[in-house]
Short mmCIF file of C-alpha atoms in Angstrom, two decimals:
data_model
loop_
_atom_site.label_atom_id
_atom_site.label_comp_id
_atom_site.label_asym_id
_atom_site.label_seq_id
_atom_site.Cartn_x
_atom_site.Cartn_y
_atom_site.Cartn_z
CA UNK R 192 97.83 97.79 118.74
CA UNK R 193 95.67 95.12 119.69
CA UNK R 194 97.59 93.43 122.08
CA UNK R 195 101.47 93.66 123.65
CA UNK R 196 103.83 93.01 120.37
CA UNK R 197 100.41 92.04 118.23
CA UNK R 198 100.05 93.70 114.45
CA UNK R 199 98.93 97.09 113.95
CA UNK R 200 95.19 97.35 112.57
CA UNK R 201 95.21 99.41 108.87
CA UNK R 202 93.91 102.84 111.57
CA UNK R 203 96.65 102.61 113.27
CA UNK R 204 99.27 102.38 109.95
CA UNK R 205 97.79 104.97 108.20
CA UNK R 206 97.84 107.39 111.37
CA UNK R 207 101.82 106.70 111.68
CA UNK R 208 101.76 107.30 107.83
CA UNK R 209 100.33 110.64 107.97
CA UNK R 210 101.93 111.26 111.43
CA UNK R 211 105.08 110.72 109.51
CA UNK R 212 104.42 112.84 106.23
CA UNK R 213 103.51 115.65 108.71
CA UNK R 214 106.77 115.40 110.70
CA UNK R 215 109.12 115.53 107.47
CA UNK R 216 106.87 118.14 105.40
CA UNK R 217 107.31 120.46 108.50
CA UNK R 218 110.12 120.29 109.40
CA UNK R 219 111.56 120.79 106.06
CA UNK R 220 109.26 124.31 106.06
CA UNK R 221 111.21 125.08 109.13
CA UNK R 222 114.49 124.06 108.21
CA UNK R 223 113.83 126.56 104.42
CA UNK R 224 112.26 129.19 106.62
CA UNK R 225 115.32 129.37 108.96
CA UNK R 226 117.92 129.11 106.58
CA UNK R 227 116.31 131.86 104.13
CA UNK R 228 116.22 133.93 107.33
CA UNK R 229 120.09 133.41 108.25
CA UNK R 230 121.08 132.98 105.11
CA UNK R 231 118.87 134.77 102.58
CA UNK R 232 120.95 138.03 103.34
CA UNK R 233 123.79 136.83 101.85
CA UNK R 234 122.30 135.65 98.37
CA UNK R 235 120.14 138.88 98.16
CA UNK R 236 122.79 141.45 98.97
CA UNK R 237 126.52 142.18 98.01
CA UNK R 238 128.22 141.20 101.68
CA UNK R 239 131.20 141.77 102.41
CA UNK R 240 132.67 138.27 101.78
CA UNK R 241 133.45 136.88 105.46
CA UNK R 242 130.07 138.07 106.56
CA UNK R 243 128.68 135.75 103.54
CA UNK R 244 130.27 133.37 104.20
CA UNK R 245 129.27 132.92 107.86
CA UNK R 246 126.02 133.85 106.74
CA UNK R 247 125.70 130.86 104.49
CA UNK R 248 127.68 128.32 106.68
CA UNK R 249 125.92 129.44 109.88
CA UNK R 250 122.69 128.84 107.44
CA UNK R 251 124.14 124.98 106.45
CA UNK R 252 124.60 123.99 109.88
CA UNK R 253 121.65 125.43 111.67
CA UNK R 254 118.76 123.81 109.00
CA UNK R 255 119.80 120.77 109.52
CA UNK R 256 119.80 120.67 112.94
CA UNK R 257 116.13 122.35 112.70
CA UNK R 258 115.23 119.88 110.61
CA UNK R 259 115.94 116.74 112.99
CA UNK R 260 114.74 118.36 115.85
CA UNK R 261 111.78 119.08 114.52
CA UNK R 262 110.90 115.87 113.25
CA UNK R 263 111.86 113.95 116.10
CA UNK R 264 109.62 116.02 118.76
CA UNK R 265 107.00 115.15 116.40
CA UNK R 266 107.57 112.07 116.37
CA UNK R 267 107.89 111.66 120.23
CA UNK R 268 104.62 113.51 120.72
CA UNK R 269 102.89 111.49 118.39
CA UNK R 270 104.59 108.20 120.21
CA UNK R 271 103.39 109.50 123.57
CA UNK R 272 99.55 110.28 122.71
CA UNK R 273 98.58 106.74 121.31
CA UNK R 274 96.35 105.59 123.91
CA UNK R 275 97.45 102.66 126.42
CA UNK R 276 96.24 99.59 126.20
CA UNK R 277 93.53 98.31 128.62
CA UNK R 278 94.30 95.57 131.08
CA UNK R 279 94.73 92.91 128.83
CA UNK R 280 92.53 89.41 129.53
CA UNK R 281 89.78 91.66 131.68
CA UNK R 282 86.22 91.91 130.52
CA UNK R 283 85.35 93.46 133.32
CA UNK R 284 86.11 96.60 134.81
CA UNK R 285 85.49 95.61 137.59
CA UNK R 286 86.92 92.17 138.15
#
């Protein structure tokens, strides 16, 4: 940003728009990925019908919480490595 509360510059929107894209794409990958593992066992073979159940439920309520974990750490992260501003109202560094 240019200055403290000042408007973004069109670098700095499309980085959060990518940043973004990247955080939801992934984590949805994860969340698939981890709820085909828990859960794929249970659609692909004949279970005994509490173990799929558990299977599937276990599968509902882990993806989910995959999902927003994942895109909030990416989200932090990105948050945390956009660079500080410089003293504002210097132009020198060594005034």
């Amino acid at each position: 940003m240019e200055t403290y509360g000042g408007r973004r510059n069109q670098a700095e929107r499309d980085a959060v728009t990518v940043e973004t894209g990247y955080a939801l794409c992934s984590a949805l990958f994860a969340a698939a990925v981890l709820f085909g593992a828990v859960a794929g066992p249970a659609l692909l073979f004949e279970l005994p019908g509490i173990v799929e159940t558990l299977l599937l439920r276990a599968g509902l309520l882990i993806a989910p919480v995959v999902f927003a974990t994942r895109v909030i750490s990416v989200l932090v992260r990105f948050r945390r490595e956009r660079p500080q501003p410089s003293q504002p109202g210097r132009t020198n560094p060594d005034s």
